Coordinates of C-alpha atoms and ligand atoms in Angstrom, one line a residue:
X1 CA 0.0 0.0 0.0
X2 CA 1.2 3.5 -0.8
X3 CA 2.0 5.5 2.3
X4 CA -0.6 8.2 1.4
X5 CA -3.3 5.4 1.0
X6 CA -2.2 4.0 4.4
X7 CA -2.6 7.4 6.0
X8 CA -6.0 8.1 4.3
X9 CA -7.3 4.7 5.3
X10 CA -6.8 5.5 9.0
X11 CA -8.0 9.1 8.5
X12 CA -11.3 7.7 7.0
X13 CA -11.5 5.0 9.7
X14 CA -10.9 2.0 7.4
X15 CA -9.2 -1.1 8.8
X16 CA -5.8 -2.0 7.3
X17 CA -4.2 -5.5 7.0
X18 CA -1.5 -7.1 9.1
X19 CA 0.9 -6.8 6.1
X20 CA 0.2 -3.1 5.8
X21 CA 1.2 -2.5 9.4
X22 CA 4.3 -4.7 9.1
X23 CA 5.4 -2.7 6.0
X24 CA 4.7 0.6 7.9
X25 CA 6.7 -0.5 11.0
X26 CA 9.6 -1.7 8.9
X27 CA 9.7 1.6 6.9
X28 CA 9.4 3.6 10.1
X29 CA 12.4 1.7 11.5
X30 CA 14.5 2.0 8.3
X31 CA 13.7 5.7 7.8
X32 CA 11.9 5.0 4.6
X33 CA 9.0 7.3 5.5
X34 CA 9.6 11.0 6.4
X35 CA 8.6 12.4 9.8
X36 CA 5.7 14.4 8.4
X37 CA 4.0 11.2 7.0
X38 CA 4.6 9.2 10.1
X39 CA 3.2 12.1 12.2
X40 CA 0.1 12.4 10.0
X41 CA -0.6 8.7 10.5
X42 CA 0.0 9.0 14.2
X43 CA -2.6 11.8 14.4
X44 CA -5.1 9.8 12.3
X45 CA -4.5 6.7 14.6
X46 CA -4.9 8.9 17.7
X47 CA -8.2 10.3 16.5
X48 CA -9.7 7.2 14.8
X49 CA -8.3 4.5 17.1
X50 CA -7.1 1.0 16.1
X51 CA -9.1 -2.2 16.1
X52 CA -8.0 -5.0 18.4
X53 CA -6.6 -6.8 15.4
X54 CA -4.7 -3.7 14.2
X55 CA -3.3 -3.1 17.7
X56 CA -2.0 -6.7 17.9
X57 CA -0.5 -6.5 14.4
X58 CA 1.1 -3.1 15.1
X59 CA 2.6 -4.4 18.3
X60 CA 4.1 -7.5 16.7
X61 CA 5.2 -5.5 13.7
X62 CA 7.0 -3.0 16.0
X63 CA 8.6 -5.8 17.9
X64 CA 9.8 -7.5 14.7
X65 CA 11.2 -4.2 13.3
X66 CA 14.3 -5.2 15.3
X67 CA 15.7 -8.3 16.9
X68 CA 13.8 -10.5 19.4
X69 CA 16.4 -11.6 22.0
X70 CA 17.1 -15.3 22.4
X71 CA 18.2 -16.3 25.8
X72 CA 20.0 -19.4 27.1
X73 CA 19.0 -21.4 30.2
X74 CA 19.3 -19.6 33.5
X75 CA 17.2 -17.7 36.1
X76 CA 13.7 -16.6 35.1
X77 CA 13.6 -13.5 32.9
X78 CA 11.3 -10.8 34.1
X79 CA 10.5 -7.1 33.6
X80 CA 8.1 -4.4 34.6
X81 CA 6.9 -1.3 32.7
X82 CA 5.0 1.7 33.9
X83 CA 2.5 3.6 31.6
X84 CA 4.2 6.8 32.7
X85 CA 4.1 9.1 35.7
X86 CA 5.6 12.0 37.6
X87 CA 8.5 11.2 40.0
X88 CA 8.2 7.6 38.9
X89 CA 11.7 6.2 39.6
X90 CA 10.4 2.7 40.4
X91 CA 12.3 1.0 37.5
X92 CA 15.6 2.3 38.9
X93 CA 14.9 0.6 42.3
X94 CA 13.1 -2.5 41.0
X95 CA 15.6 -3.6 38.4
X96 CA 18.6 -4.1 40.7
X97 CA 16.3 -5.3 43.5
X98 CA 14.7 -8.0 41.3
X99 CA 18.2 -9.1 40.0
X100 CA 19.5 -9.3 43.6
X101 CA 16.4 -11.4 44.4
X102 CA 17.1 -14.0 41.8
X103 CA 15.8 -12.9 38.4
X104 CA 17.3 -11.8 35.1
X105 CA 16.1 -8.3 34.2
X106 CA 16.7 -7.2 30.6
X107 CA 15.1 -3.8 30.8
X108 CA 14.4 -1.8 27.6
X109 CA 13.0 1.6 28.7
X110 CA 12.0 4.9 27.2
X111 CA 12.7 8.6 27.5
X112 CA 10.5 11.3 28.9
X113 CA 7.1 11.3 27.2
X114 CA 4.8 14.3 27.4
X115 CA 4.8 15.6 31.0
X116 CA 6.1 12.2 32.4
X117 CA 9.7 11.4 33.1
X118 CA 11.7 8.7 31.3
X119 CA 14.0 6.1 32.8
X120 CA 16.7 6.6 30.2
X121 CA 16.9 10.4 30.8
X122 CA 17.1 9.7 34.6
X123 CA 20.0 7.2 34.1
X124 CA 21.8 9.6 31.8
X125 CA 22.1 12.1 34.6
X126 CA 24.7 9.8 36.0
X127 CA 28.1 10.9 34.6
X128 CA 29.3 8.5 31.9
X129 CA 26.2 6.2 32.0
X130 CA 25.6 4.6 28.6
X131 CA 22.0 3.6 27.9
X132 CA 22.6 2.9 24.2
X133 CA 24.4 -0.4 24.5
X134 CA 24.6 -2.9 21.7
X135 CA 22.5 -6.1 21.9
X136 CA 25.5 -8.5 22.5
X137 CA 26.8 -6.3 25.3
X138 CA 23.3 -5.9 26.7
X139 CA 22.7 -9.7 26.8
X140 CA 26.2 -10.3 28.2
X141 CA 25.6 -7.8 31.1
X142 CA 22.2 -9.4 31.9
X143 CA 23.8 -12.8 32.1
X144 CA 26.7 -11.5 34.2
X145 CA 25.1 -9.1 36.5
X146 CA 21.4 -10.1 36.3
X147 CA 20.4 -6.7 35.1
X148 CA 21.1 -4.2 32.3
X149 CA 19.1 -1.2 31.2
X150 CA 19.0 0.2 27.7
X151 CA 16.7 2.0 25.2
X152 CA 15.2 1.3 21.9
X153 CA 17.9 1.2 19.3
X154 CA 18.6 0.4 15.6
X155 CA 18.4 -3.3 16.7
X156 CA 15.8 -3.3 19.5
X157 CA 12.3 -2.1 18.8
X158 CA 13.6 0.6 16.4
X159 CA 10.1 1.4 15.1
X160 CA 9.1 2.4 18.7
X161 CA 12.2 4.5 19.1
X162 CA 11.0 6.7 16.2
X163 CA 7.3 6.6 16.9
X164 CA 7.8 7.3 20.6
X165 CA 9.8 10.4 19.9
X166 CA 7.3 11.6 17.3
X167 CA 4.3 10.9 19.5
X168 CA 6.0 13.0 22.2
X169 CA 6.3 16.0 19.8
X170 CA 2.9 15.7 18.1
X171 CA 0.5 15.4 21.1
X172 CA -0.4 11.8 20.2
X173 CA 0.7 10.0 23.3
X174 CA -2.6 9.4 25.1
X175 CA -4.0 6.6 22.8
X176 CA -4.6 3.2 24.3
X177 CA -3.6 1.3 21.1
X178 CA -0.4 3.4 20.6
X179 CA 0.6 3.0 24.3
X180 CA -0.1 -0.7 24.1
X181 CA 2.0 -1.2 21.0
X182 CA 4.8 1.0 22.3
X183 CA 5.1 -0.8 25.6
X184 CA 4.7 -4.3 24.4
X185 CA 6.9 -4.0 21.3
X186 CA 9.8 -3.3 23.7
X187 CA 8.8 -5.9 26.3
X188 CA 8.2 -8.6 23.7
X189 CA 11.5 -7.9 22.0
X190 CA 13.2 -8.6 25.4
X191 CA 11.5 -12.0 25.2
X192 CA 10.9 -12.2 29.0
X193 CA 9.0 -15.0 30.7
X194 CA 7.2 -12.6 33.2
X195 CA 5.9 -9.1 33.0
X196 CA 4.4 -6.7 35.5
X197 CA 2.6 -3.6 34.4
X198 CA 2.2 -0.5 36.6
X199 CA -0.8 1.2 35.1
X200 CA -0.9 4.8 36.4
X201 CA -4.3 6.4 36.9
X202 CA -5.0 10.0 37.9
X203 CA -4.2 13.6 36.9
X204 CA -0.5 12.9 36.2
X205 CA -1.2 9.7 34.3
X206 CA -2.1 9.3 30.6
X207 CA -5.1 7.3 31.8
X208 CA -7.1 9.6 34.1
X209 CA -9.8 7.2 35.4
X210 CA -9.9 3.7 36.8
X211 CA -12.1 2.7 33.8
X212 CA -9.5 3.9 31.3
X213 CA -6.7 2.2 33.3
X214 CA -8.6 -1.1 33.4
X215 CA -9.1 -0.9 29.6
X216 CA -5.4 -0.3 29.0
X217 CA -4.5 -3.1 31.5
X218 CA -6.8 -5.6 29.7
X219 CA -5.3 -4.8 26.3
X220 CA -1.8 -5.1 27.6
X221 CA -2.6 -8.4 29.5
X222 CA -4.4 -9.9 26.5
X223 CA -1.6 -9.3 24.0
X224 CA 1.1 -10.3 26.5
X225 CA -0.7 -13.6 27.3
X226 CA -1.3 -14.3 23.7
X227 CA 2.4 -14.0 23.2
X228 CA 3.1 -16.6 25.9
X229 CA 4.2 -14.2 28.7
X230 CA 3.0 -14.5 32.3
X231 CA 1.6 -11.2 33.5
X232 CA 0.1 -9.2 36.3
X233 CA -1.0 -5.6 36.2
X234 CA -1.4 -3.1 39.0
X235 CA -3.5 0.1 38.9
X236 CA -1.7 2.7 41.0
X237 CA -2.5 6.3 41.9
X238 CA -0.8 9.2 40.0
X239 CA -2.7 12.2 41.3
X240 CA 0.5 13.3 43.2
X241 CA 4.1 12.6 42.3
X242 CA 5.7 9.4 43.6
X243 CA 8.3 10.1 46.3
X244 CA 9.7 13.5 47.2
X245 CA 11.9 14.2 44.2
X246 CA 10.8 14.9 40.6
X247 CA 13.4 15.6 37.9
X248 CA 16.1 13.4 36.4
X249 CA 19.2 13.8 38.7
X250 CA 16.9 14.3 41.8
X251 CA 15.2 11.1 41.1
X252 CA 18.5 9.2 40.8
X253 CA 19.3 10.6 44.3
X254 CA 16.1 9.4 45.7
X255 CA 16.7 6.0 44.1
X256 CA 20.0 5.7 46.0
X257 CA 18.2 6.6 49.2
X258 CA 15.6 3.9 48.7
X259 CA 18.3 1.4 47.7
X260 CA 20.1 2.2 50.9
X261 CA 16.9 1.2 52.9
X262 CA 15.9 4.8 53.4
X263 CA 13.8 7.2 51.3
X264 CA 10.1 7.8 51.0
X265 CA 7.7 5.0 52.0
X266 CA 5.6 5.1 48.8
X267 CA 8.6 4.5 46.5
X268 CA 9.8 1.7 48.7
X269 CA 6.4 0.1 49.0
X270 CA 5.6 0.1 45.3
X271 CA 9.1 -1.1 44.3
X272 CA 8.8 -4.0 46.7
X273 CA 5.2 -4.9 45.8
X274 CA 5.9 -5.0 42.0
X275 CA 9.2 -7.0 42.5
X276 CA 7.2 -9.3 44.8
X277 CA 4.8 -9.9 41.9
X278 CA 7.6 -11.0 39.6
X279 CA 9.1 -13.3 42.3
X280 CA 5.7 -14.9 43.0
X281 CA 5.2 -15.6 39.3
X282 CA 8.7 -16.9 38.8
X283 CA 8.8 -19.0 42.0
X284 CA 5.2 -19.8 43.1
X285 CA 6.3 -22.6 45.4
X286 CA 8.9 -20.5 47.2
X287 CA 6.6 -17.5 47.5
X288 CA 3.1 -18.8 47.9
X289 CA 2.0 -15.6 49.8
X290 CA 2.5 -12.0 49.0
X291 CA 3.8 -11.3 52.5
X292 CA 6.7 -13.8 52.0
X293 CA 7.8 -12.2 48.8
X294 CA 7.4 -8.7 50.2
X295 CA 9.3 -9.5 53.3
X296 CA 12.2 -11.0 51.3
X297 CA 12.4 -7.9 49.0
X298 CA 12.4 -5.6 52.0
X299 CA 15.4 -7.5 53.4
X300 CA 17.3 -7.2 50.2
X301 CA 16.8 -3.5 50.2
X302 CA 17.8 -3.2 53.8
X303 CA 20.9 -5.4 53.7
X304 CA 22.5 -3.4 50.8
X305 CA 22.3 -6.2 48.1
X306 CA 20.0 -4.2 45.8
X307 CA 22.2 -1.2 46.2
X308 CA 25.3 -3.2 45.3
X309 CA 23.6 -4.6 42.3
X310 CA 22.7 -1.0 41.1
X311 CA 26.3 0.0 41.5
X312 CA 27.4 -3.1 39.5
X313 CA 25.0 -2.2 36.7
X314 CA 25.9 1.4 36.5
X315 CA 29.7 0.7 36.5
X316 CA 29.2 -2.0 33.8
X317 CA 27.5 0.6 31.6
X318 CA 30.2 3.2 32.1
X319 CA 28.6 5.2 34.8
X320 CA 30.9 7.0 37.2
X321 CA 30.2 5.9 40.7
X322 CA 32.1 8.7 42.3
X323 CA 29.7 10.9 40.4
X324 CA 26.9 9.9 42.6
X325 CA 27.9 12.5 45.2
X326 CA 28.3 15.0 42.3
X327 CA 25.2 14.4 40.3
X328 CA 24.4 17.6 38.4
X329 CA 23.0 20.2 40.9
X330 CA 20.9 23.2 39.8
X331 CA 22.4 26.6 40.5
X332 CA 19.2 27.9 41.9
X333 CA 17.1 26.4 44.7
X334 CA 13.9 28.4 45.3
X335 CA 11.9 27.8 48.5
X336 CA 8.1 27.5 48.4
X337 CA 6.3 28.0 51.7
X338 CA 2.6 27.3 52.6
X339 CA 0.4 30.3 52.3
X340 CA -2.2 28.8 54.6
X341 CA -2.6 26.1 57.2
X342 CA -4.5 22.8 56.7
X343 CA -4.2 19.2 55.5
X344 CA -1.9 19.4 52.4
X345 CA -2.4 16.6 49.9
X346 CA 0.5 17.7 47.7
X347 CA 1.1 19.2 44.2
X348 CA -1.1 18.1 41.4
X349 CA 1.0 15.6 39.4
X350 CA 0.1 16.8 35.9
X351 CA 0.9 20.5 36.7
X352 CA 4.2 19.4 38.4
X353 CA 5.2 17.2 35.4
X354 CA 4.6 20.2 33.0
X355 CA 6.5 22.5 35.3
X356 CA 9.5 20.2 35.4
X357 CA 9.3 19.8 31.6
X358 CA 9.2 23.6 31.2
X359 CA 12.3 23.9 33.4
X360 CA 14.1 21.6 30.9
X361 CA 13.5 18.2 32.6
X362 CA 11.5 17.0 29.5
X363 CA 11.1 17.8 25.8
X364 CA 8.9 19.7 23.5
X365 CA 10.9 18.8 20.4
X366 CA 12.5 15.6 19.4
X367 CA 16.0 17.1 19.3
X368 CA 15.7 19.0 22.6
X369 CA 18.5 18.5 25.2
X370 CA 17.5 17.7 28.7
X371 CA 18.5 19.7 31.7
X372 CA 19.2 16.9 34.2
X373 CA 19.4 19.1 37.3
X374 CA 15.9 20.8 37.0
X375 CA 13.1 19.6 39.2
X376 CA 11.1 19.8 42.4
X377 CA 12.4 18.6 45.8
X378 CA 9.6 18.2 48.3
X379 CA 10.6 18.6 51.9
X380 CA 7.2 17.7 53.5
X381 CA 5.6 14.5 52.3
X382 CA 2.2 14.6 50.6
X383 CA -0.7 14.1 53.1
X384 CA 0.6 16.2 56.0
X385 CA -0.9 18.8 58.3
X386 CA 0.8 22.1 57.5
X387 CA 1.2 25.4 59.3
X388 CA 1.1 28.7 57.4
X389 CA 4.6 29.7 56.4
X390 CA 6.1 26.2 56.6
X391 CA 8.6 25.5 53.7
X392 CA 7.1 22.6 51.6
X393 CA 9.8 22.2 48.9
X394 CA 12.4 23.7 46.6
X395 CA 12.3 24.4 42.9
X396 CA 15.6 23.4 41.3
X397 CA 16.3 25.6 38.3
X398 CA 18.9 27.3 36.0
X399 CA 18.0 30.8 37.1
X400 CA 15.9 32.8 39.5
X401 CA 13.3 33.9 37.0
X402 CA 12.4 30.4 35.8
X403 CA 12.4 29.2 39.4
X404 CA 10.0 32.0 40.4
X405 CA 7.7 31.4 37.4
X406 CA 7.7 27.6 38.2
X407 CA 6.9 28.4 41.9
X408 CA 3.7 30.3 40.9
X409 CA 2.4 27.3 38.9
X410 CA 3.3 24.9 41.7
X411 CA 1.5 27.0 44.4
X412 CA -1.5 27.2 42.2
X413 CA -1.5 23.4 41.9
X414 CA -1.5 22.7 45.7
X415 CA -4.3 20.4 46.7
X416 CA -5.7 20.8 50.2
X417 CA -8.1 19.0 52.5
X418 CA -9.0 16.0 50.3
X419 CA -9.3 12.4 51.5
X420 CA -6.1 10.3 50.9
X421 CA -6.4 7.4 48.4
X422 CA -4.4 4.2 48.6
X423 CA -1.4 4.0 46.3
X424 CA -2.2 0.5 44.9
X425 CA -5.8 0.6 43.7
X426 CA -6.3 -2.7 42.0
X427 CA -4.3 -5.9 41.0
X428 CA -5.4 -7.6 37.8
Ligands
URA501 N1 5.7 3.9 28.1 C1 6.0 3.5 26.8 O1 7.0 2.8 26.6 N2 5.2 3.9 25.8 C2 4.1 4.7 26.0 O2 3.5 5.0 25.1 C3 3.8 5.0 27.3 C4 4.6 4.6 28.4

C-alpha cells in the first residue's frame, strides 16, 4: 500500500491489514518514510483509534522491526513497565532489586514522554552512563550481573524509538492502542517470561480514570498472554508525584536513598510490591503468599544487596560511581512556603510534570536537550498537616526567573483537605 493510502485509510476509519502494518513499522524503522507522513498517520490513529486486530498487528510489527532476544537457560527472565508518571523512579529501584532477588532483568526503557519522566533520561544524569548499549553487550551484562538497562535502538524495537519520539512531539501520546503497541513492542523484544505492568491512573497519568486504566490493562494483558508471557497488572495512583523528588538527577538521588533502605515510603512500598509480583510468578512454590515475597524484597533493600547490584549495573554501563555525590546540581534552589494552614495533599502531578518539563526536565521537540538538574524537591511529604509559612519544597532551576515562574504554577496546583487514596488501587 502507498503511504498516502495508508494514512488516508486511517483518516477515514478503514481497517488495514497485518501486512500493511508490518510494512509501515519496517519503513518507520528504516527511515523509509519521512517524519511528516509518520506524524500524519499517528494523528489519524490517535483520532480514529485502532481495532484490536490492528493493535496486535502493530505491536508485533514494531517488535519485529528489530531483533527479538534469544536467551540461554538460566534464572527466570522478568521485567516491569509503567505507563508513565511523575516522579516515577520505580524501575531504577526495582531492576537491581529483582536481580538481587534471583531474576534476570533485561530492561528496555523509554525517555520522557509528554509531562512524564523517562528512565533513560534519569539514568543519563549519572556521569558517563551509557543507555545505548549494543545487543550483544546488553545480553552479556544481563547474564553476568542479572540486570542491564538500555533503550530502543537500531536493533531493539527501532520502530518504537521513532514513533515514541514523534508521539511526544505531536501530542499523540494518550492513545490506548499506541501506548499498548509501544510498551509491548519493547517488552516482547526482550522475550521475557514474566511481565508486571504498573498502570498509572489520575491527573498525572495518561489514563485519568480507573475505567481507562482497566481498559489499558486488559489490552496489555491480553496481548502479553497471547504472546506466551505470564503477566500481572497493578493500577496505581498518580494524582500526586511518587516520592519527594521529581526531575532526572533528583530522582536518581532518591533511588539511591531507597536502595540504601531509606527514602520515602511510597517508592519503597511500590518497588517492593511490584518486585514481589515478579518473584511470585517466577517461583510460586517458594513464595506462595504476597507477604513472603514482600518480606524478602524488604530484606534485600535493607541489607545493601540491591544497592550493590545497582552500582554493579551502573559501572558496567560506564557510569561514574564517584559521580553519585556530584550528580548535576541546579544553580538555583527556590523555596516555596505554605500560604495557609491545613491538610496538604501535595502538588497536582500533571501540573508538576509540566513545570519540570518547562524547566528543561523533559522535551517539546525531538532534538531538545534535557537539563538533568531541573526539578522539584519536596521537603514535606504529601498528606501532612501544615502550618502557614512552613517550607514545603524547593524548585531546582537554572535561574531565579524560571524558578520563580515555576513556583507560581506549583503554588496554584497545591491540593488541600482531600481524602487520601491508597497507592495501589487494584491488582489484575
Ligand atoms: N511507556 C512506553 O513505553 N510507551 C508509552 O506509550 C507510554 C509509556
